[in-house]
Every structure is written in structure tokens, then in C-alpha cells.
Short mmCIF file of C-alpha atoms in Angstrom, two decimals:
data_model
loop_
_atom_site.label_atom_id
_atom_site.label_comp_id
_atom_site.label_asym_id
_atom_site.label_seq_id
_atom_site.Cartn_x
_atom_site.Cartn_y
_atom_site.Cartn_z
CA MET U 29 -6.13 3.92 4.21
CA ARG U 30 -8.77 1.69 2.34
CA TYR U 31 -9.18 3.98 -0.17
CA PHE U 32 -5.38 4.66 -0.94
CA ILE U 33 -5.10 0.57 -1.05
CA GLU U 34 -7.87 0.26 -3.52
CA GLN U 35 -6.59 2.99 -5.72
CA PHE U 36 -3.28 1.61 -6.03
CA LEU U 37 -4.75 -2.05 -6.79
CA LYS U 38 -6.78 -0.44 -9.37
CA TYR U 39 -3.76 0.84 -10.71
CA VAL U 40 -1.88 -2.20 -10.63
CA TYR U 41 -4.96 -3.91 -12.10
CA SER U 42 -5.03 -1.37 -15.13
CA LEU U 43 -1.46 -2.51 -15.97
CA TYR U 44 -2.60 -6.04 -16.60
CA ASN U 45 -6.07 -5.19 -18.02
CA ASN U 46 -7.23 -3.57 -21.31
CA ASN U 47 -10.47 -2.11 -19.88
CA ASP U 48 -10.89 1.75 -19.93
CA VAL U 49 -10.41 3.84 -16.81
CA SER U 50 -14.09 4.22 -16.41
CA LYS U 51 -14.58 0.57 -16.23
CA ILE U 52 -11.67 -0.01 -13.87
CA ASN U 53 -13.05 2.67 -11.59
CA LYS U 54 -16.33 0.93 -11.14
CA THR U 55 -14.62 -2.58 -10.57
CA SER U 56 -15.09 -3.69 -7.10
CA TYR U 57 -12.15 -4.56 -4.87
CA ARG U 58 -13.26 -8.20 -4.74
CA HIS U 59 -13.25 -8.50 -8.26
CA ILE U 60 -10.00 -6.71 -8.64
CA LYS U 61 -8.32 -8.92 -5.86
CA GLU U 62 -9.81 -12.19 -7.77
CA ASP U 63 -8.42 -11.15 -11.28
CA ILE U 64 -5.07 -10.09 -9.78
CA ASN U 65 -4.65 -13.51 -7.97
CA SER U 66 -5.84 -15.45 -11.04
CA ASN U 67 -3.73 -13.72 -13.72
CA THR U 68 -0.95 -15.75 -14.88
CA ASN U 69 0.87 -12.53 -16.44
CA ILE U 70 1.63 -11.00 -13.07
CA ASP U 71 4.90 -12.28 -11.50
CA ILE U 72 4.69 -14.37 -8.45
CA ASN U 73 6.96 -11.87 -6.53
CA VAL U 74 4.54 -8.80 -7.11
CA LYS U 75 1.68 -11.05 -6.13
CA LYS U 76 3.42 -11.92 -2.68
CA GLU U 77 3.88 -8.13 -2.07
CA ILE U 78 0.38 -7.63 -3.15
CA GLU U 79 -0.86 -10.10 -0.61
CA LYS U 80 0.65 -7.74 2.04
CA ILE U 81 -1.55 -5.05 0.72
CA TYR U 82 -4.73 -7.13 0.86
CA SER U 83 -4.00 -7.71 4.78
CA TYR U 84 -4.08 -3.93 5.35
CA TYR U 85 -7.04 -3.63 3.50
CA ALA U 86 -8.69 -6.25 5.50
CA LYS U 87 -7.41 -4.73 8.93
CA TYR U 88 -9.10 -1.17 7.94
CA SER U 89 -12.17 -2.86 6.82
CA ASN U 90 -12.39 -4.45 10.31
CA ASP U 91 -11.83 -0.85 11.87
CA ILE U 92 -14.64 0.59 9.38
CA HIS U 93 -17.24 -1.76 10.21
CA ASP U 94 -16.28 -2.11 13.87
CA LYS U 95 -15.85 -5.95 13.98
CA ALA U 96 -13.16 -5.78 16.72
CA VAL U 97 -15.30 -3.82 19.39
CA VAL U 98 -18.40 -4.73 21.22
CA TYR U 99 -19.88 -2.13 23.00
CA ASP U 100 -23.34 -1.50 24.36
CA LYS U 101 -22.95 2.12 25.14
CA GLU U 102 -22.14 4.53 22.54
CA LEU U 103 -20.51 6.94 25.19
CA ASN U 104 -18.05 4.69 26.28
CA PHE U 105 -17.24 3.67 22.74
CA LEU U 106 -16.59 7.58 21.91
CA GLY U 107 -14.65 8.05 25.14
CA ASP U 108 -12.36 4.99 24.06
CA ILE U 109 -11.96 6.54 20.85
CA LEU U 110 -10.92 9.86 22.27
CA LYS U 111 -8.50 8.20 24.77
CA ASN U 112 -6.93 6.07 22.01
CA ARG U 113 -6.63 8.56 19.49
CA ASN U 114 -2.92 8.70 19.67
CA ASP U 115 -2.59 4.93 19.30
CA PHE U 116 -4.66 4.78 16.51
CA ILE U 117 -2.80 7.66 14.62
CA CYS U 118 0.59 6.08 15.45
CA ARG U 119 -0.68 2.66 14.02
CA LEU U 120 -2.05 4.53 11.08
CA SER U 121 1.01 6.34 10.58
CA ASP U 122 3.38 3.15 10.64
CA ASP U 123 0.70 1.47 8.38
CA LEU U 124 0.85 4.05 5.64
CA SER U 125 4.53 4.09 5.76
CA ASN U 126 4.69 0.25 5.33
CA PHE U 127 2.16 0.54 2.44
CA LEU U 128 4.10 3.06 0.82
CA PHE U 129 7.34 0.79 0.95
CA ILE U 130 5.35 -2.08 -0.41
CA SER U 131 3.95 -0.19 -3.14
CA TYR U 132 7.37 0.90 -4.18
CA ASN U 133 8.44 -2.63 -3.95
CA ILE U 134 5.62 -3.64 -6.29
CA LEU U 135 6.22 -0.82 -8.58
CA ASN U 136 9.92 -1.46 -8.69
CA LYS U 137 9.49 -5.22 -9.51
CA ILE U 138 6.67 -4.28 -12.33
CA PHE U 139 8.97 -1.60 -13.86
CA ASN U 140 12.30 -3.14 -13.05
CA ILE U 141 13.48 0.37 -11.86
CA ASP U 142 17.23 0.50 -10.41
CA PHE U 143 19.19 3.26 -9.39
CA ASN U 144 21.12 3.78 -12.65
CA LYS U 145 17.92 4.45 -14.49
CA LEU U 146 17.43 7.36 -12.24
CA ASN U 147 17.67 10.95 -13.41
CA ALA U 148 19.79 13.39 -11.47
CA PHE U 149 16.93 15.27 -9.55
CA GLU U 150 15.74 11.65 -8.47
CA ARG U 151 19.03 10.84 -7.10
CA MET U 152 19.40 14.25 -5.33
CA SER U 153 15.87 13.83 -3.62
CA ILE U 154 17.19 10.36 -2.16
CA ALA U 155 20.21 11.76 -1.02
CA LYS U 156 18.63 14.62 0.61
CA MET U 157 16.17 12.36 2.56
CA SER U 158 16.44 13.21 6.35
CA SER U 159 15.65 9.55 7.50
CA LYS U 160 18.72 7.26 6.97
CA LYS U 161 16.83 4.19 7.52
CA ARG U 162 14.16 5.30 4.78
CA LYS U 163 17.14 6.29 2.61
CA ASN U 164 18.76 2.76 2.87
CA ARG U 165 15.57 0.94 2.19
CA ILE U 166 15.03 2.91 -0.91
CA LEU U 167 18.40 2.52 -2.08
CA ASN U 168 18.63 -1.43 -1.30
CA MET U 169 15.19 -1.56 -3.33
CA LEU U 170 16.73 0.45 -6.09
CA LYS U 171 19.77 -2.07 -6.03
CA TYR U 172 22.43 0.82 -5.22
CA GLU U 173 25.91 -0.35 -5.12
CA LYS U 174 28.48 1.97 -3.24
#
């Protein structure tokens, strides 16, 4: 999850920065976050959406560094991981879905995309979506008027 977030933030960062790709790839998360927050060319609504992404990054940093768990015995820790695996996967799936919609929202705000700008294939892809909730969220984001 952190990798996806970091790569997405590097992409957004690259839109407002003239550095070449190799330099951006070497730029740390902390530096990118500071530059995005201090950049006056980035719309405030985009920054608000990016703030949501920062919270996911922090959440998964805590998981990676095991900050929320204190265990004396490794076997107990491994047993808990195995028992709670489904909870973790469900939470990760929900977080990925939310991250996806936040990233759609950010790109929509940056590039000012609306339904009328989509080509026929893109419109058909949305029409064929099996999840009505997801389809409606995307149509709403694209300012679709029935």
C-alpha cells in the first residue's frame, strides 16, 4: 500500500515540478510531502484530498514498523497474524478501494475531467461496471447529468 501511495504522490509531484524522472524517483516521501504542502500552485482542494492519502501512508508505516503491537513472544505474534489474516485482507481491500477513489478525485481535480470529455470506450467501460455504488461514485465525480 505504501508503495502505491508513494508512487502516486511522485506522479502528482512531477506534475508541479520540473525535475527529471530519475531525480523524482530518488526523492523521499518526506521531501515530496513537504514540497506538495508548500507548493502554492496546487489547488487547495487537491491538497485536501492528498491529506487523506498521507493518513493511509502513516497507517501502513505503523503496520510495517509494528508500532501498534507489543509482543514478547514471536510465536504468539505469528499466531495472531494467521488468525487475523482475513481481517487484515478486508481492511487492506477497503483501504485500496478508498485510495483508488481518492486518487481518481485528485486526478479529476488536476485535469478537470468530466463525463462529456470521455470517449465512447471509456463511457462503455463505466456503463458495464457491475458495482452500482462504484459506478455512481465515478459518474458523480465526473459530473454526469442524466
